[in-house]
CSV table of C-alpha atoms and ligand atoms in Angstrom, one decimal:
chain,number,residue,atom,x,y,z
A,17,MET,CA,-134.9,-45.7,-13.4
A,18,SER,CA,-133.6,-46.1,-16.8
A,19,GLU,CA,-135.1,-43.8,-19.5
A,20,LEU,CA,-135.9,-44.4,-23.6
A,21,ARG,CA,-135.3,-40.5,-24.8
A,22,LEU,CA,-137.2,-40.6,-28.1
A,23,SER,CA,-136.3,-37.7,-30.6
A,24,SER,CA,-138.3,-37.1,-33.9
A,25,GLU,CA,-135.9,-34.0,-34.4
A,26,LYS,CA,-134.9,-33.4,-38.1
A,27,ARG,CA,-131.2,-33.1,-39.1
A,28,LEU,CA,-130.7,-30.9,-42.1
A,29,ARG,CA,-127.9,-32.1,-44.3
A,30,ILE,CA,-126.1,-30.7,-47.6
A,31,PHE,CA,-124.8,-33.4,-50.0
A,32,SER,CA,-123.0,-32.1,-53.4
A,33,GLY,CA,-122.3,-34.3,-56.7
A,34,ARG,CA,-119.3,-33.6,-58.4
A,35,GLY,CA,-120.8,-31.4,-60.9
A,36,TYR,CA,-120.4,-27.8,-59.2
A,37,PRO,CA,-119.4,-28.3,-55.6
A,38,GLU,CA,-118.4,-24.4,-55.5
A,39,LEU,CA,-122.5,-23.8,-55.3
A,40,ALA,CA,-123.0,-26.3,-52.7
A,41,GLU,CA,-120.3,-24.8,-50.5
A,42,GLN,CA,-121.8,-21.6,-50.6
A,43,VAL,CA,-125.4,-22.9,-49.8
A,44,ALA,CA,-123.9,-24.4,-47.0
A,45,GLU,CA,-121.9,-21.8,-45.9
A,46,GLU,CA,-125.0,-19.4,-46.1
A,47,LEU,CA,-126.8,-22.1,-43.7
A,48,GLY,CA,-124.0,-22.3,-41.4
A,49,ILE,CA,-123.5,-25.9,-42.0
A,50,PRO,CA,-120.7,-28.2,-43.8
A,51,VAL,CA,-121.3,-29.9,-46.9
A,52,THR,CA,-121.5,-34.1,-46.0
A,53,PRO,CA,-118.3,-35.4,-46.6
A,54,THR,CA,-118.5,-37.9,-49.5
A,55,SER,CA,-116.5,-40.3,-51.5
A,56,ALA,CA,-117.1,-40.0,-55.2
A,57,TYR,CA,-115.3,-41.9,-58.1
A,58,ASP,CA,-115.4,-43.1,-61.4
A,59,PHE,CA,-114.6,-46.8,-62.4
A,60,ALA,CA,-112.3,-47.4,-65.3
A,61,ASN,CA,-115.5,-48.0,-67.6
A,62,GLY,CA,-117.2,-44.8,-66.5
A,63,GLU,CA,-119.5,-46.1,-63.9
A,64,ILE,CA,-120.0,-44.0,-60.8
A,65,PHE,CA,-119.2,-44.7,-57.3
A,66,VAL,CA,-120.6,-42.8,-54.2
A,67,ARG,CA,-120.4,-43.2,-50.5
A,68,PHE,CA,-121.2,-40.8,-47.8
A,69,GLU,CA,-118.5,-40.7,-45.1
A,70,GLU,CA,-121.1,-40.0,-42.1
A,71,SER,CA,-124.4,-41.8,-40.7
A,72,VAL,CA,-127.0,-40.0,-42.8
A,73,ARG,CA,-129.9,-42.0,-41.0
A,74,GLY,CA,-132.9,-39.5,-40.1
A,75,SER,CA,-131.3,-36.7,-42.0
A,76,ASP,CA,-133.5,-34.2,-44.3
A,77,ALA,CA,-131.2,-34.4,-47.0
A,78,PHE,CA,-130.3,-32.0,-49.8
A,79,VAL,CA,-128.6,-33.3,-52.8
A,80,ILE,CA,-127.1,-30.4,-54.9
A,81,GLN,CA,-126.2,-30.9,-58.2
A,82,SER,CA,-126.4,-28.5,-61.3
A,83,HIS,CA,-126.7,-30.4,-64.5
A,84,ALA,CA,-123.9,-28.9,-66.2
A,85,ALA,CA,-121.5,-30.6,-69.0
A,86,PRO,CA,-121.2,-33.6,-69.0
A,87,VAL,CA,-125.0,-33.4,-68.5
A,88,ASN,CA,-125.7,-37.0,-68.6
A,89,LYS,CA,-122.8,-37.9,-66.1
A,90,GLN,CA,-124.0,-35.2,-63.4
A,91,ILE,CA,-127.5,-36.6,-63.4
A,92,MET,CA,-126.4,-40.2,-63.4
A,93,GLU,CA,-124.5,-39.1,-60.1
A,94,GLN,CA,-127.1,-37.4,-58.6
A,95,LEU,CA,-129.4,-40.6,-59.1
A,96,ILE,CA,-126.9,-42.6,-57.6
A,97,MET,CA,-126.6,-40.3,-54.6
A,98,VAL,CA,-130.6,-40.1,-53.8
A,99,ASP,CA,-130.4,-44.1,-54.3
A,100,ALA,CA,-127.5,-44.2,-51.6
A,101,LEU,CA,-129.4,-41.8,-49.3
A,102,LYS,CA,-132.4,-43.9,-49.7
A,103,ARG,CA,-130.9,-47.1,-48.4
A,104,ALA,CA,-128.8,-45.4,-45.8
A,105,SER,CA,-132.5,-44.4,-44.1
A,106,ALA,CA,-132.4,-40.7,-44.9
A,107,LYS,CA,-135.5,-39.0,-43.5
A,108,ARG,CA,-136.7,-37.0,-46.6
A,109,ILE,CA,-134.6,-36.5,-49.7
A,110,THR,CA,-134.9,-33.3,-51.9
A,111,VAL,CA,-133.1,-33.0,-55.4
A,112,VAL,CA,-131.7,-29.6,-55.5
A,113,ALA,CA,-131.2,-29.0,-59.4
A,114,PRO,CA,-130.4,-25.1,-59.9
A,115,PHE,CA,-130.7,-25.9,-64.0
A,116,TYR,CA,-132.7,-29.0,-64.8
A,117,GLY,CA,-131.4,-31.1,-67.8
A,118,TYR,CA,-133.5,-32.0,-70.6
A,119,ALA,CA,-135.9,-29.3,-69.6
A,120,ARG,CA,-136.3,-28.3,-73.2
A,121,GLN,CA,-137.7,-31.8,-74.4
A,122,ASP,CA,-141.1,-31.3,-72.5
A,123,LYS,CA,-143.3,-32.3,-75.0
A,124,LYS,CA,-143.2,-34.1,-78.6
A,125,HIS,CA,-142.9,-31.8,-81.5
A,126,ARG,CA,-143.5,-34.7,-83.9
A,127,GLY,CA,-144.0,-38.3,-83.7
A,128,ARG,CA,-141.4,-40.8,-82.0
A,129,GLU,CA,-139.9,-38.4,-80.1
A,130,PRO,CA,-139.3,-38.9,-76.2
A,131,ILE,CA,-140.6,-36.5,-73.6
A,132,SER,CA,-137.0,-36.3,-71.5
A,133,ALA,CA,-138.1,-33.9,-69.0
A,134,ARG,CA,-140.9,-36.2,-67.9
A,135,LEU,CA,-138.2,-39.3,-67.8
A,136,MET,CA,-136.2,-37.3,-65.6
A,137,ALA,CA,-138.6,-36.8,-63.0
A,138,ASP,CA,-139.4,-40.5,-62.7
A,139,LEU,CA,-135.8,-41.2,-62.5
A,140,PHE,CA,-135.8,-39.1,-59.6
A,141,LYS,CA,-138.9,-40.4,-58.0
A,142,THR,CA,-137.6,-43.9,-58.5
A,143,ALA,CA,-134.3,-43.3,-57.2
A,144,GLY,CA,-136.2,-42.1,-53.9
A,145,ALA,CA,-136.5,-38.5,-54.0
A,146,ASP,CA,-139.2,-37.0,-52.1
A,147,ARG,CA,-139.4,-33.6,-53.9
A,148,LEU,CA,-137.7,-31.2,-56.1
A,149,MET,CA,-136.1,-27.9,-55.8
A,150,VAL,CA,-135.0,-26.0,-59.3
A,151,VAL,CA,-134.8,-22.6,-60.7
A,152,ASP,CA,-136.5,-21.2,-63.4
A,153,LEU,CA,-137.6,-24.4,-65.0
A,154,HIS,CA,-138.0,-23.9,-68.9
A,155,THR,CA,-141.6,-24.4,-68.9
A,156,SER,CA,-143.7,-24.2,-65.5
A,157,GLN,CA,-145.6,-27.3,-66.4
A,158,ILE,CA,-142.8,-29.4,-65.6
A,159,GLN,CA,-143.6,-29.3,-62.3
A,160,GLY,CA,-146.3,-31.6,-62.8
A,161,PHE,CA,-144.2,-34.3,-64.4
A,162,PHE,CA,-142.8,-34.9,-60.6
A,163,ASP,CA,-145.2,-37.0,-58.3
A,164,GLY,CA,-144.6,-35.0,-55.4
A,165,PRO,CA,-143.9,-31.5,-54.3
A,166,VAL,CA,-141.7,-29.2,-56.4
A,167,ASP,CA,-140.1,-26.0,-55.0
A,168,HIS,CA,-139.8,-24.0,-58.3
A,169,LEU,CA,-137.8,-20.9,-57.4
A,170,PHE,CA,-137.4,-17.8,-59.6
A,171,ALA,CA,-134.4,-15.9,-60.5
A,172,LEU,CA,-136.5,-13.0,-61.3
A,173,PRO,CA,-136.1,-10.9,-58.1
A,174,ILE,CA,-132.0,-11.1,-58.4
A,175,LEU,CA,-132.0,-10.1,-62.2
A,176,THR,CA,-134.5,-7.1,-62.0
A,177,ASN,CA,-132.9,-5.6,-59.0
A,178,TYR,CA,-129.5,-5.8,-60.6
A,179,VAL,CA,-130.8,-4.6,-64.0
A,180,GLY,CA,-133.3,-2.1,-62.4
A,181,SER,CA,-130.4,-0.6,-60.6
A,182,LYS,CA,-128.8,0.3,-63.7
A,183,VAL,CA,-131.1,1.3,-66.3
A,184,ASP,CA,-133.6,4.5,-66.7
A,185,ARG,CA,-136.8,2.8,-66.4
A,186,ASN,CA,-138.7,5.7,-68.4
A,187,GLU,CA,-137.0,4.4,-71.5
A,188,LEU,CA,-136.8,0.5,-70.8
A,189,THR,CA,-138.4,-2.1,-72.9
A,190,ILE,CA,-138.3,-6.0,-71.9
A,191,VAL,CA,-138.2,-8.1,-74.8
A,192,SER,CA,-139.1,-11.8,-74.8
A,193,PRO,CA,-136.8,-13.6,-77.4
A,194,ASP,CA,-140.1,-15.6,-78.6
A,195,SER,CA,-143.7,-15.7,-78.1
A,196,GLY,CA,-143.2,-18.7,-75.5
A,197,ARG,CA,-141.7,-16.1,-72.7
A,198,VAL,CA,-144.0,-13.3,-73.0
A,199,ARG,CA,-145.6,-14.1,-69.7
A,200,VAL,CA,-141.9,-13.9,-68.2
A,201,ALA,CA,-141.5,-10.4,-69.8
A,202,GLU,CA,-145.0,-9.3,-68.1
A,203,ARG,CA,-143.3,-10.2,-64.5
A,204,TRP,CA,-140.3,-8.4,-65.2
A,205,SER,CA,-142.3,-5.4,-66.4
A,206,ASP,CA,-144.3,-5.6,-63.4
A,207,LEU,CA,-141.3,-5.6,-61.2
A,208,LEU,CA,-139.7,-2.8,-63.0
A,209,GLY,CA,-142.3,-0.2,-63.0
A,210,GLY,CA,-144.9,-1.2,-65.8
A,211,CYS,CA,-142.4,-0.7,-68.7
A,212,PRO,CA,-144.0,-1.9,-72.3
A,213,ILE,CA,-142.8,-5.0,-73.5
A,214,ALA,CA,-142.0,-6.6,-76.7
A,215,PHE,CA,-141.3,-10.2,-78.4
A,216,ILE,CA,-139.5,-11.3,-81.6
A,217,HIS,CA,-141.3,-13.6,-83.4
A,218,LYS,CA,-138.9,-16.7,-83.9
A,219,THR,CA,-139.5,-19.7,-85.7
A,220,ARG,CA,-137.6,-23.0,-85.4
A,221,ASP,CA,-136.8,-26.1,-87.4
A,222,PRO,CA,-137.6,-28.8,-84.9
A,223,ARG,CA,-135.4,-31.2,-86.7
A,224,ILE,CA,-132.3,-29.1,-86.0
A,225,PRO,CA,-131.1,-28.3,-82.4
A,226,ASN,CA,-129.8,-25.1,-81.2
A,227,GLU,CA,-130.7,-23.5,-84.5
A,228,SER,CA,-133.5,-20.8,-84.3
A,229,VAL,CA,-134.5,-18.2,-87.4
A,230,THR,CA,-135.3,-14.7,-85.8
A,231,GLY,CA,-138.1,-13.2,-87.4
A,232,ARG,CA,-139.6,-9.4,-86.9
A,233,VAL,CA,-139.7,-7.3,-83.6
A,234,VAL,CA,-143.3,-6.7,-82.5
A,235,GLY,CA,-143.6,-4.1,-79.6
A,236,GLU,CA,-142.2,-0.6,-79.0
A,237,VAL,CA,-137.9,-0.9,-79.3
A,238,LYS,CA,-137.2,2.4,-81.4
A,239,GLY,CA,-134.7,4.6,-79.2
A,240,ARG,CA,-135.1,2.8,-75.9
A,241,THR,CA,-132.9,0.3,-73.7
A,242,CYS,CA,-134.1,-3.0,-74.2
A,243,VAL,CA,-133.6,-6.0,-71.9
A,244,VAL,CA,-133.9,-9.1,-73.7
A,245,ILE,CA,-134.6,-11.9,-71.2
A,246,ASP,CA,-134.5,-15.7,-71.6
A,247,ASP,CA,-134.3,-19.0,-69.2
A,248,MET,CA,-131.2,-20.2,-70.4
A,249,ILE,CA,-128.2,-19.2,-73.1
A,250,ASP,CA,-126.8,-22.4,-74.7
A,251,THR,CA,-125.3,-21.4,-77.9
A,252,ALA,CA,-126.5,-17.9,-77.7
A,253,GLY,CA,-127.9,-18.4,-81.4
A,254,THR,CA,-131.4,-17.1,-79.9
A,255,ILE,CA,-130.3,-14.4,-78.0
A,256,SER,CA,-127.5,-13.0,-80.1
A,257,LYS,CA,-130.2,-12.9,-83.2
A,258,ALA,CA,-132.6,-11.3,-80.7
A,259,VAL,CA,-130.0,-8.5,-80.2
A,260,ASP,CA,-129.7,-8.3,-83.9
A,261,ALA,CA,-133.1,-7.8,-84.6
A,262,LEU,CA,-133.5,-5.4,-81.8
A,263,MET,CA,-130.7,-2.9,-83.1
A,264,GLU,CA,-132.1,-3.3,-86.8
A,265,ALA,CA,-135.2,-2.2,-85.3
A,266,GLY,CA,-133.7,1.0,-83.9
A,267,ALA,CA,-133.2,0.1,-80.2
A,268,LYS,CA,-130.8,2.4,-78.2
A,269,SER,CA,-129.0,-0.4,-76.4
A,270,VAL,CA,-129.5,-3.9,-75.4
A,271,ILE,CA,-128.7,-5.6,-72.3
A,272,ILE,CA,-129.0,-9.4,-72.1
A,273,ALA,CA,-130.6,-11.2,-69.0
A,274,ALA,CA,-130.9,-14.9,-68.8
A,275,THR,CA,-130.8,-17.3,-65.4
A,276,HIS,CA,-128.9,-20.4,-66.7
A,277,ALA,CA,-125.4,-19.5,-68.3
A,278,VAL,CA,-125.3,-22.9,-69.9
A,279,LEU,CA,-122.5,-21.4,-72.7
A,280,SER,CA,-121.8,-24.4,-75.1
A,281,GLY,CA,-119.9,-24.1,-78.4
A,282,PRO,CA,-119.8,-20.7,-80.2
A,283,ALA,CA,-121.8,-19.2,-77.4
A,284,ILE,CA,-118.7,-16.8,-75.8
A,285,GLU,CA,-117.9,-15.8,-79.3
A,286,ARG,CA,-121.3,-14.7,-80.3
A,287,LEU,CA,-122.2,-12.8,-77.2
A,288,LYS,CA,-119.0,-10.8,-77.4
A,289,ALA,CA,-119.5,-10.4,-80.9
A,290,CYS,CA,-123.2,-9.0,-80.5
A,291,LYS,CA,-123.8,-5.6,-79.8
A,292,ALA,CA,-125.4,-5.9,-76.4
A,293,THR,CA,-123.7,-3.7,-73.6
A,294,GLU,CA,-123.7,-6.1,-70.8
A,295,VAL,CA,-125.0,-10.0,-70.2
A,296,VAL,CA,-126.3,-10.7,-67.0
A,297,VAL,CA,-126.8,-14.4,-65.8
A,298,THR,CA,-126.8,-16.2,-62.3
A,299,ASP,CA,-124.3,-19.0,-61.7
A,300,THR,CA,-126.8,-22.1,-61.3
A,301,LEU,CA,-124.3,-23.4,-63.7
A,302,PRO,CA,-120.6,-23.2,-62.9
A,303,ILE,CA,-118.8,-20.4,-65.4
A,304,ALA,CA,-115.1,-21.4,-66.1
A,305,GLU,CA,-112.7,-18.4,-65.8
A,306,ASP,CA,-111.8,-18.7,-69.7
A,307,LYS,CA,-115.9,-17.9,-70.5
A,308,ARG,CA,-115.9,-15.1,-68.6
A,309,TRP,CA,-115.3,-11.3,-69.8
A,310,ASP,CA,-115.7,-7.9,-68.9
A,311,GLY,CA,-119.1,-7.8,-70.3
A,312,LEU,CA,-120.5,-10.3,-68.3
A,313,THR,CA,-121.9,-9.9,-64.9
A,314,VAL,CA,-122.5,-13.2,-62.6
A,315,LEU,CA,-124.9,-13.1,-59.8
A,316,SER,CA,-125.0,-15.4,-57.0
A,317,ILE,CA,-128.1,-17.7,-56.6
A,318,ALA,CA,-126.8,-19.5,-53.5
A,319,PRO,CA,-128.5,-17.1,-50.8
A,320,LEU,CA,-131.6,-18.0,-52.8
A,321,LEU,CA,-131.4,-21.8,-52.8
A,322,ALA,CA,-130.4,-21.6,-48.9
A,323,ARG,CA,-133.4,-19.4,-48.0
A,324,ALA,CA,-135.8,-21.9,-49.9
A,325,ILE,CA,-134.1,-25.0,-48.2
A,326,ARG,CA,-134.1,-23.3,-44.8
A,327,GLU,CA,-137.9,-22.8,-45.4
A,328,VAL,CA,-138.4,-26.3,-46.7
A,329,PHE,CA,-136.4,-27.8,-43.6
A,330,GLU,CA,-138.4,-25.5,-41.2
A,331,ASP,CA,-141.9,-26.3,-42.8
A,332,GLY,CA,-142.0,-22.5,-43.6
A,333,SER,CA,-143.1,-20.8,-46.9
A,334,VAL,CA,-141.0,-20.8,-50.0
A,335,THR,CA,-143.7,-19.0,-51.8
A,336,SER,CA,-143.0,-16.0,-49.4
A,337,LEU,CA,-139.5,-15.7,-50.8
A,338,PHE,CA,-141.4,-14.2,-54.2
A,339,ASP,CA,-143.9,-11.9,-52.9
A,340,GLY,CA,-146.5,-13.7,-55.0
A,341,HIS,CA,-144.4,-14.9,-58.0
A,342,SER,CA,-145.1,-18.3,-57.5
B,404,R5P,C1,-135.5,-22.0,-76.0
B,404,R5P,O1,-136.7,-22.7,-76.3
B,404,R5P,C2,-135.0,-21.8,-74.8
B,404,R5P,O2,-135.5,-20.9,-74.0
B,404,R5P,C3,-133.7,-20.7,-75.2
B,404,R5P,O3,-134.1,-19.6,-75.9
B,404,R5P,C4,-132.8,-21.6,-75.9
B,404,R5P,O4,-132.7,-23.1,-75.4
B,404,R5P,C5,-131.5,-21.1,-76.0
B,404,R5P,O5,-130.6,-22.1,-76.7
B,404,R5P,P1,-129.6,-21.2,-77.6
B,404,R5P,O6,-128.9,-20.4,-76.7
B,404,R5P,O7,-128.5,-22.4,-78.3
B,404,R5P,O8,-130.1,-20.6,-79.0
């Protein structure tokens, strides 16, 4: 008797764009599977071509690309990969963007501006993404821009574990570099035994990108070890001015902790020149050797991404990874 066996078993597959293949390799290694072989190249005029070298039919596809510089190219390549997966009958497509580009443009500050963070979500949806996985979005409400599930992962436990092991918690103050990140500072404080928090009153001219004016420190920082936190360090203008303000206000020492090391333009120069004793970041973005120095500590994000991917694949719980910090 002939028999037809039907299997609805899902197959987990990891795909990587060319933006940061090392991260995808680390994630795949954590999961114990290889990255799916992929050909990708640029045409003479800059257009991108992508083809997967194995069948992807029926797979649960996770497409990893961190939106590092050149940001627009990495995003376009990820969109093209999603399109190729859709047309090759992947069962479900998850865009894994450890650093989600354009997240800072999440609202109109003045008339006639775009909301590019929303446009990004629309582009991924149109290309064929079923869900997004991201780490420390600039603002949580960006999750609502994507019409589908968004796994918003937090680097907080990774950063607090490291920083908590290095400082005397009795003299610790967590500092938000602006009023917008006070809630995150509170979460840091919760995880580090309820230490005080402070923030820096910052004003910014919306017409000048990457330019901030640091104001006064609000909170208890004199004689204390301050950990100034942020979602990203781009040109390091914000964070280095925050360090200056804290030292002027009498802080004993300052540690910088941020999730995304964008590190554009003068960032390294500013970070080295500022009085912070250590700069702690994760590797959601590639950090070239010439941008590393003794004062920089880079914590790996791959184990967290791998655990989250496994939970999604197995229909488990991503929230459980954060002990309620979701
Ligand atoms: C601002 O709202 C962000 O959270 C960061 O503080 C800012 O984008 C960092 O940029 P930069 O390092 O260029 O000051």
